[in-house]
Amino acid sequence: MSVVMKFGGTSVADPDAIDRLIGIVRRQLHQRPERAPVVVVSALAGVTDKLIEVTRQAEEGDAARAGAALLALLDRHVTMAAAVAPASATALQASIRADFGELMGLVHALAVLREVSPRSLDAVLAAGEVVSSRMVAAALADHDIPAAWVDARSVLVTDAEHTGAVPDMDGNRRRLRDRARRHVDGGEVMVLGGFIGATRNGVTTTLGRGGSDYSAAIFGAVLDADEIQIWTDVDGMLTADPRIVPNARLAPQLSFAEASELAYFGAKVLHPSTILPAVTRNIPVRILNARRPERAGTVITAGGGAADGELTAIACKRNVTVIDITSSRMLMAHGFLRRLFEVFERFRTAVDVVTTSEVSVSVTIDDTRRLGDVVDNLRHFAEVACEPDMAIVSAVGENLRSDPALFVRAVTALDRIALRLVSQAAGRRNITFVLRDADVPEAMHRLHEAFFAPAAAIEPVSAHDS
Ligand code: ADP
Ligand code: ASP
Ligand code: MG
């Protein structure tokens, strides 16, 4: 197979971005004319956020504002369609209008009911990727690149866990390979929306925010792609979040495990589930900058990793809640941990960091929607205290496994910052600190300074300095 190329929201944001995308796809086709790439796209930048706002307005019964917001979105897409695919603009605009027509009907109904279930939310959000992918397919064709739009909902089948659906990999393999054979082998670029799928019964689902990366990895794995490319607005995985540490620099190579840890602990450039499908088929994942396509980016492989004695990168996950759970007996009774985690399981609340002492367990959670239920149920057998506005800062590197000095350096760098929890996982590829969210910038700067600052002076990288 060829490659799967995923373009994020900023990489399809406007006509200039689409021009760059066309150039990038054309270059790929020149390299491998007999194997067309599969292109996966996100909604245009900001569209998913806008659609979420629309569902909030619908929930408040404000049909007028929701309708006006949708009209503005329709206008943005229709205007852009004329710019990126002038030759086929009429047909493209007609299908965009039809998609929006359906969406407006749905949102109006939701506003009447004043209720947006996860299932309805998925149906609304999916529209962003449906129209962006139609537009990219038309733009490629308009520029003499053979391209076919494929509705991702007809090939990516998931369970019914709305807003965070899980794909059925075996079923998808069959379906997608059939479709791909028709297009890719004939030199035709297959264009699909990321982030979206459907249940076996055809009900629209989404894979969770940032899920287009995950879609690309799923498509790559089922098609046995040579490479999964994530085209975005930064040069690759950087040594820290550039919004917090502006002099973060490129991490040119990562192992699958490091990339997973970084994504899981907040490096937004990669959706946390992206790596798993790639690992199962051992497919390299490359993160590339669509504004600077000549750069090498970050390559993620089984081997990967930084030079000896170095950390690979740091990441942070903000606004988490710490829950301290203390056994009502003097010591933790046998079965205490089982009961405790059963509560989190029952209320489908994922736990990120866990530390234990003789009588108590502290955990962090990110999703507080069911916090009330979790706490009420824990109180049946334990004392519970919650602390919001906390954050997780994680230092990641394969070398942590072999070099204990890295741990000491990290802790020393955080001198006088109150560390609420510290943990080093069994794989020991990361050290995780839980601290006050307000201390995150300081902690990230200090860690970055301690591990990465010298080279930052040589090659600073920021998101938009081109
Ligand atoms: P896309 O729309 O292309 O999927 P995202 O906004 O989801 O892009 O992810 C890219 C952004 O991730 C970057 O602009 C950057 O601000 C942020 N980011 C956070 N941590 C990192 C990191 N360690 N390396 C690179 N980017 C990061
Ligand atoms: N458009 C979706 C989001 O903003 C999916 C993605 O961009 O990956 O979350
Ligand atoms: Mg993303």
Coordinates of N, CA and C in Angstrom, one line a residue, residues 13-165:
A13 N -7.7 25.0 6.4 CA -8.5 26.1 7.0 C -9.1 27.1 5.9
D14 N -8.3 27.3 4.9 CA -8.7 28.4 3.9 C -8.1 28.0 2.5
P15 N -8.4 28.8 1.5 CA -7.9 28.4 0.2 C -6.4 28.2 0.1
D16 N -5.6 29.0 0.8 CA -4.2 28.9 0.8 C -3.7 27.5 1.3
A17 N -4.4 27.1 2.4 CA -4.1 25.8 3.0 C -4.4 24.7 2.1
I18 N -5.5 24.8 1.4 CA -5.9 23.8 0.4 C -4.9 23.7 -0.7
D19 N -4.4 24.9 -1.1 CA -3.4 24.9 -2.2 C -2.1 24.1 -1.7
R20 N -1.7 24.4 -0.5 CA -0.6 23.7 0.1 C -0.9 22.2 0.1
L21 N -2.1 21.8 0.5 CA -2.4 20.4 0.6 C -2.3 19.8 -0.8
I22 N -2.8 20.5 -1.8 CA -2.8 19.9 -3.2 C -1.3 19.7 -3.6
G23 N -0.5 20.7 -3.3 CA 0.9 20.5 -3.6 C 1.6 19.3 -2.9
I24 N 1.2 19.1 -1.7 CA 1.8 18.0 -0.9 C 1.3 16.6 -1.5
V25 N 0.0 16.6 -1.8 CA -0.5 15.3 -2.4 C 0.0 15.1 -3.8
R26 N 0.2 16.1 -4.5 CA 0.7 16.0 -5.9 C 2.2 15.4 -5.8
R27 N 2.9 15.9 -4.9 CA 4.3 15.4 -4.7 C 4.3 14.0 -4.4
Q28 N 3.4 13.6 -3.5 CA 3.3 12.2 -3.1 C 3.0 11.3 -4.3
L29 N 2.1 11.8 -5.1 CA 1.6 11.0 -6.3 C 2.8 10.9 -7.3
H30 N 3.6 11.9 -7.4 CA 4.7 11.9 -8.3 C 5.7 10.8 -7.9
Q31 N 5.9 10.7 -6.5 CA 6.8 9.7 -6.0 C 6.3 8.3 -6.2
R32 N 5.0 8.1 -6.1 CA 4.4 6.8 -6.2 C 3.2 6.8 -7.1
P33 N 3.4 7.0 -8.4 CA 2.2 7.2 -9.3 C 1.3 6.0 -9.3
E34 N 1.8 4.8 -9.0 CA 1.0 3.6 -9.1 C 0.2 3.3 -7.9
R35 N 0.5 4.0 -6.8 CA -0.2 3.8 -5.5 C -0.6 5.2 -5.0
A36 N -1.9 5.5 -5.2 CA -2.3 6.8 -4.8 C -2.5 6.8 -3.3
P37 N -2.2 8.0 -2.6 CA -2.3 8.1 -1.2 C -3.8 8.1 -0.8
V38 N -4.1 7.8 0.4 CA -5.4 8.0 1.0 C -5.3 9.3 1.8
V39 N -6.3 10.2 1.6 CA -6.2 11.5 2.3 C -7.4 11.5 3.3
V40 N -7.0 11.9 4.5 CA -8.0 12.0 5.6 C -8.0 13.4 6.1
V41 N -9.1 14.1 6.2 CA -9.1 15.5 6.6 C -10.1 15.8 7.8
S42 N -9.6 16.7 8.5 CA -10.5 17.3 9.6 C -11.4 18.3 9.1
A43 N -12.3 18.7 9.9 CA -13.2 19.9 9.6 C -12.3 21.1 9.5
L44 N -12.7 22.1 8.8 CA -12.0 23.4 8.7 C -11.7 23.9 10.1
A45 N -10.6 24.6 10.2 CA -10.2 25.1 11.6 C -11.4 25.8 12.2
G46 N -11.6 25.4 13.5 CA -12.7 26.1 14.3 C -14.1 25.6 14.1
V47 N -14.3 24.8 13.1 CA -15.7 24.4 12.8 C -16.3 23.5 13.8
T48 N -15.5 22.5 14.3 CA -16.0 21.6 15.3 C -16.4 22.4 16.6
D49 N -15.5 23.4 17.0 CA -15.8 24.2 18.1 C -17.2 25.0 17.9
K50 N -17.3 25.5 16.7 CA -18.5 26.3 16.4 C -19.8 25.3 16.5
L51 N -19.6 24.1 16.0 CA -20.8 23.2 16.0 C -21.1 22.8 17.4
I52 N -20.1 22.7 18.3 CA -20.4 22.4 19.7 C -21.2 23.6 20.3
E53 N -20.8 24.8 19.9 CA -21.5 26.0 20.4 C -23.0 26.0 19.9
V54 N -23.1 25.6 18.7 CA -24.5 25.5 18.1 C -25.3 24.5 19.0
T55 N -24.7 23.4 19.4 CA -25.5 22.4 20.1 C -25.9 23.0 21.5
R56 N -25.0 23.8 22.0 CA -25.3 24.4 23.3 C -26.5 25.4 23.2
Q57 N -26.5 26.1 22.1 CA -27.6 27.1 21.8 C -28.9 26.3 21.6
A58 N -28.8 25.1 21.0 CA -30.0 24.3 20.8 C -30.5 23.8 22.1
E59 N -29.5 23.4 23.0 CA -29.9 22.9 24.3 C -30.7 24.0 25.1
E60 N -30.3 25.3 24.9 CA -31.0 26.4 25.5 C -32.2 26.8 24.8
G61 N -32.5 26.1 23.8 CA -33.8 26.4 23.0 C -33.6 27.6 22.1
D62 N -32.4 28.1 21.9 CA -32.2 29.3 21.1 C -32.0 28.9 19.7
A63 N -33.1 28.6 19.0 CA -33.1 28.1 17.6 C -32.6 29.2 16.7
A64 N -32.9 30.5 17.1 CA -32.5 31.6 16.2 C -31.0 31.7 16.1
R65 N -30.4 31.7 17.3 CA -28.9 31.9 17.3 C -28.2 30.7 16.7
A66 N -28.7 29.5 17.0 CA -28.1 28.3 16.4 C -28.2 28.3 14.9
G67 N -29.4 28.7 14.4 CA -29.6 28.8 13.0 C -28.7 29.8 12.3
A68 N -28.6 31.0 13.0 CA -27.7 32.0 12.4 C -26.2 31.6 12.3
A69 N -25.8 30.9 13.4 CA -24.4 30.3 13.4 C -24.2 29.3 12.3
L70 N -25.2 28.5 12.0 CA -25.1 27.5 11.0 C -25.1 28.2 9.6
L71 N -25.9 29.3 9.5 CA -25.9 30.0 8.2 C -24.5 30.6 7.9
A72 N -23.9 31.1 9.0 CA -22.5 31.7 8.8 C -21.5 30.6 8.4
L73 N -21.7 29.4 9.0 CA -20.8 28.3 8.6 C -21.0 27.9 7.2
L74 N -22.3 27.8 6.8 CA -22.6 27.4 5.4 C -22.0 28.4 4.5
D75 N -22.1 29.7 4.8 CA -21.5 30.7 4.0 C -20.0 30.6 3.8
R76 N -19.3 30.3 4.9 CA -17.9 30.1 4.9 C -17.5 28.9 3.9
H77 N -18.3 27.8 4.0 CA -18.0 26.7 3.2 C -18.3 26.9 1.7
V78 N -19.4 27.6 1.5 CA -19.8 27.8 0.1 C -18.8 28.8 -0.6
T79 N -18.4 29.8 0.1 CA -17.4 30.8 -0.4 C -16.1 30.0 -0.7
M80 N -15.7 29.2 0.2 CA -14.4 28.5 0.0 C -14.5 27.5 -1.1
A81 N -15.7 26.9 -1.3 CA -15.8 25.9 -2.4 C -15.6 26.6 -3.7
A82 N -16.1 27.8 -3.9 CA -15.9 28.5 -5.1 C -14.4 28.8 -5.4
A83 N -13.7 29.1 -4.3 CA -12.3 29.4 -4.4 C -11.4 28.2 -4.7
V84 N -11.7 27.1 -4.1 CA -10.8 25.9 -4.2 C -11.2 25.0 -5.3
A85 N -12.4 25.0 -5.8 CA -12.8 24.1 -6.9 C -13.7 24.9 -7.9
P86 N -13.1 25.9 -8.5 CA -14.0 26.7 -9.4 C -14.7 25.9 -10.5
A87 N -14.0 24.9 -11.0 CA -14.7 24.2 -12.2 C -15.9 23.4 -11.7
S88 N -15.8 22.9 -10.5 CA -17.0 22.1 -10.1 C -17.7 22.7 -8.9
A89 N -17.6 24.0 -8.8 CA -18.2 24.7 -7.7 C -19.7 24.5 -7.5
T90 N -20.4 24.5 -8.7 CA -21.8 24.4 -8.6 C -22.3 23.1 -7.9
A91 N -21.7 22.0 -8.4 CA -22.1 20.7 -7.8 C -21.7 20.6 -6.4
L92 N -20.4 21.1 -6.1 CA -19.9 21.0 -4.8 C -20.8 21.8 -3.8
Q93 N -21.1 23.1 -4.2 CA -21.9 23.9 -3.4 C -23.3 23.3 -3.1
A94 N -23.8 22.6 -4.2 CA -25.1 22.0 -4.0 C -25.1 20.9 -2.9
S95 N -24.0 20.1 -3.0 CA -24.0 19.0 -1.9 C -23.7 19.6 -0.5
I96 N -22.9 20.7 -0.5 CA -22.7 21.4 0.8 C -24.0 21.9 1.4
R97 N -24.8 22.5 0.5 CA -26.1 23.1 0.9 C -27.0 22.0 1.4
A98 N -26.9 20.8 0.7 CA -27.8 19.7 1.1 C -27.4 19.2 2.5
D99 N -26.1 19.1 2.7 CA -25.6 18.6 4.0 C -26.0 19.6 5.1
F100 N -25.9 20.9 4.8 CA -26.3 21.9 5.8 C -27.8 22.0 6.0
G101 N -28.5 21.7 4.9 CA -30.0 21.7 5.0 C -30.4 20.6 6.1
E102 N -29.8 19.4 5.9 CA -30.1 18.3 6.9 C -29.7 18.7 8.3
L103 N -28.5 19.4 8.4 CA -28.0 19.7 9.7 C -28.9 20.8 10.4
M104 N -29.4 21.7 9.6 CA -30.3 22.8 10.1 C -31.6 22.2 10.6
G105 N -32.1 21.2 9.9 CA -33.3 20.5 10.3 C -33.1 19.8 11.6
L106 N -32.0 19.1 11.7 CA -31.7 18.4 13.0 C -31.5 19.4 14.1
V107 N -30.7 20.5 13.9 CA -30.5 21.4 15.0 C -31.8 22.1 15.5
H108 N -32.6 22.4 14.5 CA -33.9 23.0 14.8 C -34.7 22.0 15.7
A109 N -34.7 20.8 15.4 CA -35.5 19.8 16.2 C -34.9 19.7 17.6
L110 N -33.5 19.8 17.7 CA -32.9 19.7 19.0 C -33.3 20.9 19.8
A111 N -33.4 22.1 19.1 CA -33.7 23.3 19.9 C -35.1 23.3 20.4
V112 N -36.0 22.6 19.6 CA -37.4 22.5 20.1 C -37.4 21.6 21.3
L113 N -36.7 20.5 21.2 CA -36.7 19.5 22.4 C -35.8 20.0 23.5
R114 N -34.9 21.0 23.2 CA -34.0 21.5 24.2 C -33.2 20.3 24.8
E115 N -32.8 19.4 24.0 CA -32.0 18.3 24.5 C -31.0 17.8 23.4
V116 N -29.8 17.7 23.8 CA -28.8 17.2 22.9 C -28.1 15.9 23.5
S117 N -28.5 14.8 23.0 CA -27.9 13.5 23.5 C -26.5 13.3 22.9
P118 N -25.7 12.5 23.4 CA -24.4 12.2 22.8 C -24.6 11.8 21.3
R119 N -25.6 11.0 21.1 CA -25.9 10.6 19.7 C -26.2 11.7 18.8
S120 N -27.0 12.7 19.3 CA -27.3 13.9 18.4 C -26.1 14.7 18.3
L121 N -25.3 14.8 19.3 CA -24.1 15.6 19.2 C -23.2 15.1 18.1
D122 N -23.0 13.8 18.1 CA -22.2 13.2 17.0 C -22.7 13.5 15.6
A123 N -24.1 13.4 15.5 CA -24.6 13.7 14.2 C -24.3 15.1 13.8
V124 N -24.4 16.1 14.7 CA -24.1 17.5 14.4 C -22.6 17.6 14.0
L125 N -21.8 17.2 14.9 CA -20.3 17.4 14.7 C -19.8 16.8 13.5
A126 N -20.4 15.6 13.1 CA -19.8 14.9 11.9 C -19.9 15.7 10.6
A127 N -20.9 16.7 10.6 CA -21.1 17.5 9.4 C -19.8 18.2 9.0
G128 N -19.0 18.6 10.0 CA -17.8 19.4 9.7 C -16.9 18.6 8.8
E129 N -16.7 17.3 9.2 CA -15.7 16.5 8.4 C -16.4 16.0 7.1
V130 N -17.7 15.9 7.1 CA -18.4 15.5 5.8 C -18.1 16.6 4.8
V131 N -18.4 17.8 5.1 CA -18.3 18.9 4.1 C -16.8 19.2 3.8
S132 N -15.9 19.1 4.8 CA -14.5 19.5 4.4 C -13.9 18.4 3.5
S133 N -14.3 17.1 3.7 CA -13.7 16.1 2.9 C -14.3 16.2 1.5
R134 N -15.6 16.5 1.3 CA -16.1 16.7 0.0 C -15.4 17.8 -0.7
M135 N -15.1 18.9 0.0 CA -14.4 20.0 -0.6 C -13.0 19.7 -1.1
V136 N -12.3 18.9 -0.2 CA -10.9 18.6 -0.6 C -10.9 17.6 -1.8
A137 N -11.8 16.7 -1.8 CA -11.9 15.8 -3.0 C -12.2 16.6 -4.3
A138 N -13.1 17.5 -4.2 CA -13.4 18.3 -5.4 C -12.2 19.2 -5.8
A139 N -11.5 19.8 -4.8 CA -10.4 20.6 -5.1 C -9.3 19.8 -5.8
L140 N -9.0 18.6 -5.3 CA -8.0 17.8 -5.9 C -8.4 17.5 -7.4
A141 N -9.6 17.1 -7.6 CA -10.1 16.8 -8.9 C -10.0 18.0 -9.8
D142 N -10.3 19.1 -9.3 CA -10.3 20.4 -10.0 C -8.8 20.7 -10.5
H143 N -7.9 20.2 -9.7 CA -6.5 20.4 -10.1 C -5.9 19.2 -10.8
D144 N -6.7 18.5 -11.5 CA -6.2 17.4 -12.3 C -5.6 16.2 -11.5
I145 N -6.0 16.1 -10.3 CA -5.5 14.9 -9.5 C -6.8 14.0 -9.3
P146 N -6.7 12.8 -9.9 CA -7.9 11.9 -9.8 C -8.2 11.7 -8.3
A147 N -9.4 12.0 -7.9 CA -9.8 11.8 -6.5 C -11.2 11.4 -6.4
A148 N -11.5 10.6 -5.4 CA -12.8 10.2 -5.1 C -13.2 10.4 -3.6
W149 N -14.3 11.0 -3.4 CA -14.8 11.2 -2.0 C -15.5 9.9 -1.5
V150 N -15.1 9.5 -0.4 CA -15.7 8.3 0.2 C -16.3 8.7 1.6
D151 N -17.5 8.5 1.8 CA -18.2 8.8 3.1 C -17.6 7.9 4.1
A152 N -16.8 8.5 5.1 CA -16.1 7.6 6.1 C -17.1 6.8 6.9
R153 N -18.4 7.3 7.0 CA -19.4 6.6 7.7 C -19.8 5.3 7.1
S154 N -19.4 5.1 5.8 CA -19.8 3.9 5.1 C -18.7 2.8 5.2
V155 N -17.5 3.3 5.7 CA -16.4 2.3 5.8 C -15.8 2.1 7.3
L156 N -16.0 3.2 8.1 CA -15.4 3.1 9.4 C -16.6 2.7 10.4
V157 N -16.7 1.4 10.7 CA -17.8 1.0 11.6 C -17.2 0.9 13.1
T158 N -18.0 1.5 14.0 CA -17.6 1.6 15.4 C -18.7 1.0 16.3
D159 N -18.4 0.9 17.6 CA -19.4 0.6 18.5 C -20.3 1.8 18.7
A160 N -21.2 1.7 19.7 CA -22.2 2.8 19.8 C -21.9 3.8 20.9
E161 N -20.6 3.8 21.3 CA -20.2 4.6 22.4 C -20.0 6.1 21.9
H162 N -21.1 6.8 21.8 CA -21.1 8.1 21.1 C -20.1 9.1 21.8
T163 N -19.5 9.9 21.0 CA -18.5 10.9 21.3 C -17.2 10.3 21.7
G164 N -17.1 9.0 21.7 CA -15.8 8.3 21.9 C -15.8 6.9 21.4
A165 N -16.3 6.7 20.2 CA -16.6 5.4 19.7 C -15.3 4.6 19.4

